[in-house]
XYZ file of C-alpha atoms in Angstrom:
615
model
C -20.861 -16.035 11.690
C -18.783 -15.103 8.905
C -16.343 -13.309 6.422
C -13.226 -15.352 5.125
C -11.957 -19.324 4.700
C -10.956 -20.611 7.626
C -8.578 -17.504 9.386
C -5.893 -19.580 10.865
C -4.666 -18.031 14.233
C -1.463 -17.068 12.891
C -2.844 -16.022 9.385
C -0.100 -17.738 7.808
C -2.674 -20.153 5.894
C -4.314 -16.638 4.538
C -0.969 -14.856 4.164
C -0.031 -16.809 1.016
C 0.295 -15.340 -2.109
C -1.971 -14.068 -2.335
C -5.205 5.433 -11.122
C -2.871 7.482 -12.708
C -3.317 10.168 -10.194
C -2.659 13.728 -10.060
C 0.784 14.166 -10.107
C 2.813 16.228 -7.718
C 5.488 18.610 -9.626
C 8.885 18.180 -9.408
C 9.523 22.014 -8.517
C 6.888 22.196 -6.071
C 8.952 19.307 -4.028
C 11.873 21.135 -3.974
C 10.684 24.648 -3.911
C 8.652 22.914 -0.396
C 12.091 21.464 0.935
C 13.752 24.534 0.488
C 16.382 23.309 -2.469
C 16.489 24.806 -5.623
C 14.285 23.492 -8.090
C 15.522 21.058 -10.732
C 15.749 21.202 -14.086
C 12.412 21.497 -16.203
C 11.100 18.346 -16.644
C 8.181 16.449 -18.453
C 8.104 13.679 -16.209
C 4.362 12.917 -15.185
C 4.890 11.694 -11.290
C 7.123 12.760 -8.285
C 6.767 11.909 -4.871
C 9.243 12.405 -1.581
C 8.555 8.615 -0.921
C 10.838 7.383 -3.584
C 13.625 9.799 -2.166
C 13.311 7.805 1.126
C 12.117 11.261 2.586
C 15.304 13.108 1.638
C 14.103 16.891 0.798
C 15.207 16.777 -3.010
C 12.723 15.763 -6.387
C 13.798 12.955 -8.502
C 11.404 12.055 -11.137
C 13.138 8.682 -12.653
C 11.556 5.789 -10.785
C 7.869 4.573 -11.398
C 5.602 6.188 -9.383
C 2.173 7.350 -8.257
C 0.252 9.529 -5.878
C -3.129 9.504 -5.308
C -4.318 13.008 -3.998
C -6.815 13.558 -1.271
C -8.940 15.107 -4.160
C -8.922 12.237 -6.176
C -9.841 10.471 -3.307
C -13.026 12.389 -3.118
C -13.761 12.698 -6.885
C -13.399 8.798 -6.818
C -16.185 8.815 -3.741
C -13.975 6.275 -2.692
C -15.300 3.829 0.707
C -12.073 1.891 0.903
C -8.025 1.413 -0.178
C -9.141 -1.568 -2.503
C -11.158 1.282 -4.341
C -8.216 3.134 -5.102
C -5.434 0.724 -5.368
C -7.760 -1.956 -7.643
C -6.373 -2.582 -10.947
C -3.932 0.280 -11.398
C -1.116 0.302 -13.147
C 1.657 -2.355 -11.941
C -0.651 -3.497 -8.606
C -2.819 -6.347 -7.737
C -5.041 -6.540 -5.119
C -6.165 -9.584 -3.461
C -9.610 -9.410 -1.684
C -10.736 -12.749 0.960
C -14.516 -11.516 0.732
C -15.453 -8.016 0.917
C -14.923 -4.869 3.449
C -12.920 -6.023 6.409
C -12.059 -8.759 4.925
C -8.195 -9.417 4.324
C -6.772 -7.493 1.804
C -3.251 -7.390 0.821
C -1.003 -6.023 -2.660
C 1.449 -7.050 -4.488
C 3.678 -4.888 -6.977
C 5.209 -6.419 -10.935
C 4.295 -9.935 -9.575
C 5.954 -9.729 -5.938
C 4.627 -11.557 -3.754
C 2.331 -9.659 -1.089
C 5.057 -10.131 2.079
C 7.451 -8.028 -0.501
C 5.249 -4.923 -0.672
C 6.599 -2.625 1.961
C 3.717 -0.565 3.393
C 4.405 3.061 5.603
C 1.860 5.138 7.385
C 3.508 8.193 8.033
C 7.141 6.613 7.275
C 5.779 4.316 10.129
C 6.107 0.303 9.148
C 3.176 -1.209 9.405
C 1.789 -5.028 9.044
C 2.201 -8.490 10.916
C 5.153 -9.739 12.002
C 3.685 -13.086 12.712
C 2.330 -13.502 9.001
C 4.791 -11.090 7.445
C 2.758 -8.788 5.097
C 0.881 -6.008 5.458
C -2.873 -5.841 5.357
C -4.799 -2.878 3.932
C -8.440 -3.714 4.959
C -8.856 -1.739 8.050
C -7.141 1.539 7.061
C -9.942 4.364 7.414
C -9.766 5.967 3.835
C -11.323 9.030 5.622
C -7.932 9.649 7.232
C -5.515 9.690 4.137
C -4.375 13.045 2.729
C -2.490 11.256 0.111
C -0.835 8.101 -1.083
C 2.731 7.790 -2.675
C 3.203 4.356 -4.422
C 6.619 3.411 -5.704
C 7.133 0.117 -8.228
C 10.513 -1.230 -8.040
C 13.079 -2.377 -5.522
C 13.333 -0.114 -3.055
C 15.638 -2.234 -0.375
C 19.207 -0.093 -1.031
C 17.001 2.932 0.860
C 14.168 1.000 3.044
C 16.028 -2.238 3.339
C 13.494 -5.435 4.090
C 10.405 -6.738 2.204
C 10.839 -3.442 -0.094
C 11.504 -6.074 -2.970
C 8.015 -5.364 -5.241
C 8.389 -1.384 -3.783
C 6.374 0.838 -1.138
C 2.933 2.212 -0.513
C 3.075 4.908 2.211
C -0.023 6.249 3.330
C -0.020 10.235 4.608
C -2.706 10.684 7.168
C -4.471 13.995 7.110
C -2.597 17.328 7.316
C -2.994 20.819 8.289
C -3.300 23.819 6.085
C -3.487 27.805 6.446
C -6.852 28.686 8.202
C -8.911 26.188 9.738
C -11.004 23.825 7.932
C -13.895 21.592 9.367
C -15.301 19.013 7.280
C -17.249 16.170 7.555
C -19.404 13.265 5.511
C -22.368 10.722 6.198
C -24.108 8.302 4.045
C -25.161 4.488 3.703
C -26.373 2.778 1.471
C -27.122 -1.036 0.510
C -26.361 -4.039 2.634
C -26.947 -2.383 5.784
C -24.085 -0.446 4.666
C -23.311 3.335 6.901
C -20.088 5.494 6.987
C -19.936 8.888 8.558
C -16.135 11.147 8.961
C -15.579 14.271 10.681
C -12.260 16.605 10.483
C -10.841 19.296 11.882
C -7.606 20.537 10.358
C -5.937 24.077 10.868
C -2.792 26.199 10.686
C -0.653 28.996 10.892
C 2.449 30.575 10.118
C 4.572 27.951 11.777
C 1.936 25.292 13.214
C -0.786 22.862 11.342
C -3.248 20.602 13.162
C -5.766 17.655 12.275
C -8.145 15.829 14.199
C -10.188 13.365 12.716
C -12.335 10.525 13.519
C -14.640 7.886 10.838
C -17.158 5.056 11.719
C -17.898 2.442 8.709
C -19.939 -0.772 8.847
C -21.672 -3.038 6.667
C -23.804 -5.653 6.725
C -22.236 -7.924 4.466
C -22.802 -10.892 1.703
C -22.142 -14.483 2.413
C -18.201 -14.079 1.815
C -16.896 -17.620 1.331
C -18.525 -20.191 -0.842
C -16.712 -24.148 -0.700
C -16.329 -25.113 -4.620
C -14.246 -27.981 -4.002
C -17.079 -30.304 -1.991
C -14.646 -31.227 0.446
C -16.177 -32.879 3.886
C -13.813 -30.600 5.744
C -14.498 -26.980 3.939
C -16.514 -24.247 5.589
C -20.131 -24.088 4.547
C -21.364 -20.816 6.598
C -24.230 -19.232 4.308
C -24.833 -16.130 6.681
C -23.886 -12.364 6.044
C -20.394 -11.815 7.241
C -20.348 -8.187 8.482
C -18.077 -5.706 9.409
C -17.458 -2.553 11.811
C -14.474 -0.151 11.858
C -14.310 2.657 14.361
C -11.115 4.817 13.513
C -8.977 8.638 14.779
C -6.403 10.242 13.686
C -4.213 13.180 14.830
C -1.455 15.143 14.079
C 0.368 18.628 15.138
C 3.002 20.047 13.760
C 5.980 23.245 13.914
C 7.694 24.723 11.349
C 10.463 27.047 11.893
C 11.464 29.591 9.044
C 14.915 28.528 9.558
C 14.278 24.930 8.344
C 13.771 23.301 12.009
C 10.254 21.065 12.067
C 8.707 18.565 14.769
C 5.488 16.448 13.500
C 3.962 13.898 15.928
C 0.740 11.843 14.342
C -1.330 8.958 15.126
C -3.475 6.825 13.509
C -5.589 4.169 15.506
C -8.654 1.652 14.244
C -10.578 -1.108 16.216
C -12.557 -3.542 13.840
C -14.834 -6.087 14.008
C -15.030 -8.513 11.660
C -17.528 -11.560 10.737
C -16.087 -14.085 8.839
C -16.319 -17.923 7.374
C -14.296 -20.697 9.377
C -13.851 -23.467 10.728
C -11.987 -23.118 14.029
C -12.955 -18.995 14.293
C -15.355 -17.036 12.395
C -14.830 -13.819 13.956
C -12.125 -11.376 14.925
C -11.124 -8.058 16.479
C -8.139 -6.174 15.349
C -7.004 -3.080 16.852
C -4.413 -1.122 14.786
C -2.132 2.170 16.210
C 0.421 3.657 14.524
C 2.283 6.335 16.548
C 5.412 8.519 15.250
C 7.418 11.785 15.767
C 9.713 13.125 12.858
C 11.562 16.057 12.480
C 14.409 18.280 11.023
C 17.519 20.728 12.727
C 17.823 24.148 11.326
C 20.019 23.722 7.994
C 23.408 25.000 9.009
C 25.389 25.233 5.193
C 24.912 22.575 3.290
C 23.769 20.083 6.113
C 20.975 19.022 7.722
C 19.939 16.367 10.265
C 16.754 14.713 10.524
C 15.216 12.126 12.119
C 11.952 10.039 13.856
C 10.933 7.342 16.040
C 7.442 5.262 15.514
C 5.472 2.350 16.966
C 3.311 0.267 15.145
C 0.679 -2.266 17.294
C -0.968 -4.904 15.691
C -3.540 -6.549 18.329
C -5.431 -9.653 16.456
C -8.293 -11.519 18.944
C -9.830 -14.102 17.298
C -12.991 -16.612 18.158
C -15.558 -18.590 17.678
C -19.574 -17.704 17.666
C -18.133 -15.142 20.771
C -15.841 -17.709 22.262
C -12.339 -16.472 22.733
C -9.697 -18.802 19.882
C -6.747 -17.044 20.504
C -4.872 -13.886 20.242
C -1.659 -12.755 17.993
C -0.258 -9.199 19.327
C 2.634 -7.566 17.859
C 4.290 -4.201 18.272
C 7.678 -2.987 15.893
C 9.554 -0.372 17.509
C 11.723 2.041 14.682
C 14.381 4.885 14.815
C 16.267 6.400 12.072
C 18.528 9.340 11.757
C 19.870 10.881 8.086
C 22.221 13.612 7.420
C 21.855 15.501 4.355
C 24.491 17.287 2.617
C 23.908 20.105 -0.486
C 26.569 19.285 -2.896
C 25.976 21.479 -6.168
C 22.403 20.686 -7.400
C 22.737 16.777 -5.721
C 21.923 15.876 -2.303
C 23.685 13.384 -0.512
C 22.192 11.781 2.300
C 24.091 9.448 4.828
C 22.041 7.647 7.276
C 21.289 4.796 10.055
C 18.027 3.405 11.485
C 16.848 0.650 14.007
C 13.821 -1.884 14.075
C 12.783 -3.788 16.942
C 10.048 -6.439 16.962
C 8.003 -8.067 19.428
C 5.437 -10.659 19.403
C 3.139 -11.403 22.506
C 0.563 -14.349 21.621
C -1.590 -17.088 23.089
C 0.545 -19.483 20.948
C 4.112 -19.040 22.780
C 7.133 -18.699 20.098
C 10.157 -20.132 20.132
C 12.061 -16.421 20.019
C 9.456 -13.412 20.468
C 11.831 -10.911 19.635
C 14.659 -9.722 17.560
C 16.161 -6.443 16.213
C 17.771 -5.116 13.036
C 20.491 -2.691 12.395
C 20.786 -0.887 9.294
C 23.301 1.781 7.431
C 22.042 3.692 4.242
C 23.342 6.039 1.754
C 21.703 8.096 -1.227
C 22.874 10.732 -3.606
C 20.964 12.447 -6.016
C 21.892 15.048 -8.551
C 20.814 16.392 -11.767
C 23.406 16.533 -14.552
C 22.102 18.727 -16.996
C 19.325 16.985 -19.116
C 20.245 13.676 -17.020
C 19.445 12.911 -13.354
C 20.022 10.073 -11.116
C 19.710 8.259 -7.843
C 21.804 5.784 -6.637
C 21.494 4.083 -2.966
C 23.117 1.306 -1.170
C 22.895 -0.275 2.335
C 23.839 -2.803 4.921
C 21.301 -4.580 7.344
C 22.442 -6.467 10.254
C 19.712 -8.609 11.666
C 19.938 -10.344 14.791
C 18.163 -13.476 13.461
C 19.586 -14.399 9.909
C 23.099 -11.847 9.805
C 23.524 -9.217 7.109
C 21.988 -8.419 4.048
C 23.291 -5.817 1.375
C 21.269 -3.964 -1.355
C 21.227 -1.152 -3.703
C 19.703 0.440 -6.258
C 21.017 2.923 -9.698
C 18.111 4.863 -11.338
C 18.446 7.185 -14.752
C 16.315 10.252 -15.963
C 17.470 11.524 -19.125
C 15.259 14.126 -20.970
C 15.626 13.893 -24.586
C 13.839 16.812 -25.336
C 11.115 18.855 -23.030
C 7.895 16.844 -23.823
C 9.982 13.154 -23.570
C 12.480 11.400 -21.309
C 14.106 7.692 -21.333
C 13.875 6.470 -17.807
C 16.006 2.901 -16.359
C 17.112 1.129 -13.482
C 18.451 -1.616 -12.090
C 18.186 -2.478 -8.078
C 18.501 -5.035 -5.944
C 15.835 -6.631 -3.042
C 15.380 -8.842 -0.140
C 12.697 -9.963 2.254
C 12.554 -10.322 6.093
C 11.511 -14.298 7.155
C 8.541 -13.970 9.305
C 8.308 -14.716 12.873
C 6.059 -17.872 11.361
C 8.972 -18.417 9.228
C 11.236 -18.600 11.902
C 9.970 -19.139 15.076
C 6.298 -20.940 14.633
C 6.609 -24.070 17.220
C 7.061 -27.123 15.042
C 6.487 -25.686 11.687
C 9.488 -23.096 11.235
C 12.866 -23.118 10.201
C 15.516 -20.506 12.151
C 18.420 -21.103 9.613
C 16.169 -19.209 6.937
C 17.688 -16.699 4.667
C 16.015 -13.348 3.577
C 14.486 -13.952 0.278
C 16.210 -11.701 -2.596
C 15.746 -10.358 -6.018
C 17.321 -8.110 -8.747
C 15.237 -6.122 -11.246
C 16.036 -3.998 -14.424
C 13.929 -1.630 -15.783
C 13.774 0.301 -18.835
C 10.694 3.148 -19.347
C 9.594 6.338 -21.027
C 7.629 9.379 -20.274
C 5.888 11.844 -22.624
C 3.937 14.726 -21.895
C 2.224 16.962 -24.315
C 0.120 20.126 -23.216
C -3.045 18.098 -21.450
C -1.623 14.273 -22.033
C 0.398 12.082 -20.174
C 2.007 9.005 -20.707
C 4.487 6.396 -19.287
C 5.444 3.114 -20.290
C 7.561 1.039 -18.497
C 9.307 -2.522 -19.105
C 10.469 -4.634 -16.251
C 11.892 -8.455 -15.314
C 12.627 -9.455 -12.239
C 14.438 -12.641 -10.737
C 13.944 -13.843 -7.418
C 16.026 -17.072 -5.563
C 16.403 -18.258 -1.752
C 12.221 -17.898 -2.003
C 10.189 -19.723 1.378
C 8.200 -22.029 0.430
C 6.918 -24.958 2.683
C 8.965 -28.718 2.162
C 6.684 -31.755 2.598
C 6.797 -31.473 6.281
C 5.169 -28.228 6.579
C 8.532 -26.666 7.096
C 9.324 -23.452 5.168
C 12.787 -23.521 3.257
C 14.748 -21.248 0.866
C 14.048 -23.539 -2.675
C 12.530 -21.837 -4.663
C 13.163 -19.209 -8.138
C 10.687 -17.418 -9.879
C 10.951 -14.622 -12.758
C 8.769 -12.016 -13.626
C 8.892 -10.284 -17.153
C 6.103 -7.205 -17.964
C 5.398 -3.960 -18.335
C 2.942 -0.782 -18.119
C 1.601 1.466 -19.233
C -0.530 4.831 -18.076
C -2.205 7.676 -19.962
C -4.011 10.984 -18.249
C -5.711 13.572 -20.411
C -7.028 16.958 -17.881
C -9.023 19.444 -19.596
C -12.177 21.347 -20.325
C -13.760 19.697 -17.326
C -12.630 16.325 -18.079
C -10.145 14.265 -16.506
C -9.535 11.046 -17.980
C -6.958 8.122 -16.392
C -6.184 4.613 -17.682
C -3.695 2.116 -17.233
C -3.170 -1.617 -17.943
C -0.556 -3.917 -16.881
C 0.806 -7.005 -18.274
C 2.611 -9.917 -16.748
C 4.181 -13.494 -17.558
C 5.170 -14.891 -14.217
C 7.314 -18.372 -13.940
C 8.009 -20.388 -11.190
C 11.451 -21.520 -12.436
C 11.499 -24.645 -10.577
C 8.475 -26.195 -11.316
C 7.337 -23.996 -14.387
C 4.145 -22.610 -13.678
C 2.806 -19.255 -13.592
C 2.838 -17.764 -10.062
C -0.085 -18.098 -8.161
C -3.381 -15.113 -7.970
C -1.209 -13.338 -10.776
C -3.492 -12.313 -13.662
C -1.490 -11.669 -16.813
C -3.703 -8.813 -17.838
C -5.354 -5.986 -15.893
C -6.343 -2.477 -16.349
C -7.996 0.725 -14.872
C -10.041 3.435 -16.631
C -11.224 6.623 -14.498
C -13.529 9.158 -16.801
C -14.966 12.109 -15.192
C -16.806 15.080 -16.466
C -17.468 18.533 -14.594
C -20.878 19.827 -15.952
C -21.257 22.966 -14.343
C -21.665 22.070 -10.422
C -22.407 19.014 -11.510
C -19.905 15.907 -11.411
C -20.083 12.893 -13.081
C -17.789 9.644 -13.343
C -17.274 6.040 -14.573
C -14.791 3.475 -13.606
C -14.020 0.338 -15.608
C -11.849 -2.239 -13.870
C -10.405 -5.503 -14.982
C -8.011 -8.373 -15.079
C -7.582 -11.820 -16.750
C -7.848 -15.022 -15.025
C -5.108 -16.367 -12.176
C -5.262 -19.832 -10.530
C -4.254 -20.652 -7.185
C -1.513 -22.602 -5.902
C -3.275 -26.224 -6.837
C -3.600 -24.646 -10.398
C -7.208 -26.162 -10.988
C -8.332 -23.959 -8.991
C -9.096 -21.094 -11.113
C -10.527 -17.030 -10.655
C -12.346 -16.650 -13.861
C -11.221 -13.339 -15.466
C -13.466 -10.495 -15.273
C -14.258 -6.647 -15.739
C -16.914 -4.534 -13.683
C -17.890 -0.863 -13.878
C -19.107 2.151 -11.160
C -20.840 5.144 -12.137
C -20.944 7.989 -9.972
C -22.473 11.553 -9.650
C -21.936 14.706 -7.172
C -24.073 17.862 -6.975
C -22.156 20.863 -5.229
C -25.646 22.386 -4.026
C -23.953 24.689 -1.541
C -20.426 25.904 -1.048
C -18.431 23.205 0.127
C -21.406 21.014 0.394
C -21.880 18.057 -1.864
C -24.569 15.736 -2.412
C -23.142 12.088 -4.359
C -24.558 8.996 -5.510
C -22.731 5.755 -6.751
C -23.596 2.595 -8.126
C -20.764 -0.202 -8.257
C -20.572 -2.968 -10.333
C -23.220 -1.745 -11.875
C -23.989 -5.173 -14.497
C -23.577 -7.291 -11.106
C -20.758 -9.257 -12.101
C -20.036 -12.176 -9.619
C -16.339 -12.862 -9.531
C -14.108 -13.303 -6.863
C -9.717 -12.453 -6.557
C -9.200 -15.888 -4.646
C -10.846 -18.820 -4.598
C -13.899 -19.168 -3.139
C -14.426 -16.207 -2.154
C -16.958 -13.703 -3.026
C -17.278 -9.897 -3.943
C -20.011 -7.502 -3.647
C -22.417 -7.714 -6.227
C -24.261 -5.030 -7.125
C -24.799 -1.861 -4.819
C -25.474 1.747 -4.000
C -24.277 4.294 -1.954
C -25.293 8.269 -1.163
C -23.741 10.349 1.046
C -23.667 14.172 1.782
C -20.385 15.888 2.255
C -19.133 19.362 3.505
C -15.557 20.731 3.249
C -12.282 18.908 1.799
C-alpha cells in the first residue's frame, strides 16, 4: 500500500517546509462593482482578492489570475499543473496525484500561504497549512493569487500572501458541459456541469470523479533500517460536487451561498499507515445591502471541515477532524474616487481527534480597515488591523502599497507590509510535544516593481526582501519554540505576448534564502525556477508546449539534496464540433525522473486524451 513517507497522524512530520494568466481589467472590476472606473492604466493584473473583496480595482500589488479558459487551454488534471513553477511560487509535491501538496510564496514557508475557497479558509488546523492535492480542478472558475503580505486585511498565516480559489459560477443562459478521458497509469477523470442564469439569479451544479493508478511514490535513499521500503503503485481516487446559487438585485443587494465537497482515497508509503481518507467541505453564504449614498454593508459566514482517517493495509490508525467556523462584516464608504472600508470578522476552530489535545478549541477576534483611492496618475492602498486571539493575545499588522503611472504604457509599483502566522494546534496543544506560550511568527517585507505594457506585450518585474523573527522551530526536546530568523531577498519577473493566434507566457523567479541563525539557505527553496506556456491556434486546431523548471534545494539535513531539473508537456485540441473538443497531452515528455522532496518520486512519462463539450 502506498503514496508518501511515513504520514504521521498529525501530519506535522509532512507539514514541514516543505502562468502569467489572462489578466482581468481594472475597469471591468469596477464597472462590475458598480464604482466608477479608475484611471487608465497599463498595469497587466487586477483581481478583487487583493482588495480583501472590497468592490473597488487597485492594480499596485503583485498579482495573478488564472482564468477558467486558461484552465482548459492548459488541459490542466490538477492545481500543481497550474500553480508549478510560476512566477514567485513553489510547489512541493510528496509523490504524485493525491499525494500532499502544499505552496509557498517569495520563500515563505508553506503554513504562511493563506489559502480561500470562496473567501472560505481552508487547511489543517492540526498541521497548520493548507493542502492543495484534493481540490477538483473541474470545479474552479478562476484563481486569484496575491504575493506579498497580506495580514493588515486577512490577518493570520497571510505572511507569503493568498491563493483563493472561485468555484464555478453562473452566467446568462444555461450552459451544460461536461469532459471524460484517461489515459496512462490506470489513469480516468470524467466532469459534468450545469451552470445558468438570469436577470437577477445564476446557478452551478457540478460534480468530477478522478483516479489513478499510480507509480511507486516513495523511494528510501538514505539505507536506513527504519525507512519505508513499499515498492507497490500508490493510487489515488477523488470523488468531488460543487454548488452554488445566487441573487442579484439592480439596486446593489446580492446573496451567494456555495459549496464545495471532495472524499479521497489515497495509497501511500509508511510505516505506521499507508493509506488515508480525507473528506473536504467548504460551505459559505456572502452577500451585500442595497448601497444607500456612499455606503454599503456586506458580509458572510463559512465552514470549512477537514475529516483525515488514516490506516494501515485497511486497519483503522487514527483519525484528525477539524472544522473552522468564520464571520465577517465590512462597511464600505465612497469617498471621491477612494473607497474606504471599515470592518470586523470572527474565526472559531475546533479539533475532534483520536489523539485527545490538550485545548481543542479557541477563537480569534479581529478589526480591519482599508482605503483605497486613486490620486491622479498615483494610486494606493493602505490597510491595518488588530487580532485578538484567545490563545497567544493580540497581534497588529498593516500594509502601504503605491501605483504610480509614469506614462500610459509604464508604471513604478512598491510596498512595504507587515505579517504574522497563527501557531498550530500541534504547535500549541500536541500532548507532550507543544509549547502554549508560543508567539505568532512575524515578518516585514518591502517591495519595489514595474509594469510595462505595449500593444500585445506584457511585462512585470518585481524586487522583494523579506525578514522574518519569533519563527517555530523544534528545540532538542521535540518542543517547538520561537528562535529562529530567516531573510529572503529576490525577485520576478513575467512576460505575455497575445496575438495572431498565439499566446505566449513566461516567468522565472529568483531567490537567496538565509537562515540567519545558523546560515544556511532555507530548506526545499530552489534559487531558480521558471515557467514557459506557448500556444498556437491553427485554425480549429490548438496546439501547446509547457517548459517547467527550477534549480536544486536540499532539505533540512542539507545532504540531502533534489537535483535541479526542467521537464516539458506538449499538448493538442481539435474543436471537431461546436463546443466539442477532442485533446491529447503528453507530459514530461523526455521522462525526466526528479522529485520536489526527498525521496519522493514524480510521474515519469505519460499520456492523457479526453473529449470535452461546453466551457
Amino acid at each position: 500500500m502506498s503514496s508518501l513517507l511515513p504520514r504521521h497522524p498529525h501530519r506535522v512530520a509532512l507539514a514541514c517546509l516543505a502562468a502569467l494568466s489572462l489578466p482581468v481589467s481594472a475597469q471591468a472590476t469596477a464597472l462590475q462593482s458598480g464604482l466608477a472606473p479608475m484611471p487608465p492604466s497599463t498595469l497587466p493584473t487586477i483581481n478583487i482578492t487583493a482588495t480583501h473583496d472590497a468592490p473597488v480595482a487597485f492594480a499596485g500589488v503583485p498579482s495573478t489570475t488564472i482564468t477558467r479558459a486558461q484552465i482548459d487551454r492548459l488541459q490542466a488534471t490538477s492545481v500543481l499543473d497550474l500553480l508549478s513553477n510560476t512566477a514567485g511560487l513553489n510547489l512541493v509535491n510528496l509523490g504524485g496525484p493525491g499525494k500532499l501538496t502544499n505552496v509557498s510564496i517569495w520563500g515563505a514557508n508553506p503554513s504562511q500561504t493563506l489559502v480561500l475557497v470562496d473567501g472560505v479558509r481552508i487547511g489543517s488546523l492540526t498541521a497548520g497549512q493548507a493542502y492543495l492535492e484534493n481540490l477538483p480542478v473541474a470545479m474552479i472558475d478562476h484563481i486569484d493569487i496575491i504575493r506579498g503580505p497580506r495580514s493588515g486585511q486577512y490577518g493570520a498565516d497571510a505572511m507569503g500572501g493568498v491563493i483563493q480559489i472561485f468555484t464555478r459560477q453562473g452566467q446568462q443562459g444555461l450552459h451544460p458541459s461536461f469532459s471524460i478521458g484517461g489515459g496512462s497509469r490506470d489513469s480516468l477523470s470524467s466532469s459534468a456541469n450545469l451552470s445558468g442564469g438570469s436577470d437577477h439569479v445564476d446557478f452551478s451544479l457540478g460534480v468530477s470523479h478522478q483516479q489513478t493508478g499510480g507509480f511507486n511514490s516513495y523511494t528510501d535513499k538514505t539505507g536506513s533500517p527504519y525507512a519505508t521500503v513499499e515498492p507497490d503503485q500508490d493510487g489515488y481516487h477523488n470523488n468531488s460536487a460543487q454548488g452554488r446559487i445566487g441573487y442579484h438585485a439592480d439596486n446593489g443587494a446580492r446573496i451567494d451561498a456555495h459549496w464545495l465537497g471532495s472524499n479521497a482515497w489515497t495509497d501511500f508509503d509508511g510505516s505506521f499507515q499507508n493509506q488515508s481518507r480525507d473528506r473536504q467541505q467548504v460551505f459559505g453564504v456572502d452577500g451585500a445591502l442595497m448601497k444607500l449614498g456612499p455606503w454599503q454593508l456586506r458580509g458572510g459566514v463559512g465552514r470549512s471541515i477537514d475529516l483525515l482517517s488514516s490506516y494501515e493495509n485497511g486497519v483503522f490508525a487514527s483519525e484528525f477532524d477539524s472544522h473552522r467556523d468564520t464571520a465577517n462584516l465590512a462597511n464600505d464608504f465612497s469617498i471621491g474616487n477612494g473607497l474606504l472600508t471599515l470592518g470586523a470578522d470572527q474565526t472559531r476552530d475546533h479539533v475532534d481527534s483520536s489523539t485527545q489535545y490538550t485545548i481543542a478549541d479557541r477563537r480569534n477576534n479581529g478589526l480591519f480597515a482599508q482605503y483605497v483611492d486613486h490620486l491622479g496618475p498615483v494610486s494606493l492602498q493602505a490597510a491595518l488591523r488588530h487580532d485578538r486571539n484567545s490563545q497567544f493575545g493580540s497581534a497588529n499588522t498593516g500594509s502601504l502599497d503605491l501605483s504610480w503611472q509614469l506614462v500610459p504604457s509604464w508604471a513604478l509599483t512598491a510596498g512595504y507590509g507587515t505579517g504574522f502566522r497563527a501557531p498550530s494546534f500541534n504547535d500549541l496543544y500536541y500532548p507532550g510535544y507543544s509549547n502554549p506560550n508560543l508567539q505568532p511568527e512575524r515578518s516585514h517585507t518591502a517591495r519595489l516593481g514595474t509594469n510595462w505594457t505595449m500593444g500585445p506585450w506584457t511585462s512585470s518585474v518585481t524586487g522583494f526582501r523579506t525578514r522574518s523573527q519569533d519563527l517555530i522551530t523544534l528545540d532538542a526536546n521535540y518542543i517547538p519554540q520561537n528562535v529562529s530568523r530567516a531573510e529572503v531577498v529576490g525577485a520576478e519577473w513575467q512576460l505575455g505576448w497575445h496575438t495572431s493566434g498565439w499566446i505566449v507566457n513566461a516567468s522565472s523567479t529568483w531567490l537567496s534564502t538565509q537562515n540567519l541563525d545558523t546560515g544556511t539557505s532555507l530548506p526545499r527553496q530552489p534559487k531558480w525556477s521558471g515557467r514557459l506556456d506557448l500556444d498556437k491556434q491553427i485554425g480549429l486546431w490548438d496546439t501547446g508546449l509547457t517548459i517547467r523548471g527550477q534549480s536544486h534545494t536540499h532539505e533540512v539535513n542539507a545532504t540531502q539534496i533534489n537535483n535541479g531539473f526542467a521537464t516539458a508537456d506538449l499538448r493538442l485540441s481539435y474543436q471537431f464540433a461546436p463546443n466539442w473538443h477532442a485533446e491529447a497531452k503528453v507530459m514530461n515528455i523526455t521522462n525526466r525522473a526528479y522529485q520536489t522532496a526527498y525521496g519522493y518520486n514524480q510521474a515519469g512519462r505519460g499520456g492523457f486524451l479526453t473529449i470535452r463539450y461546453g466551457r
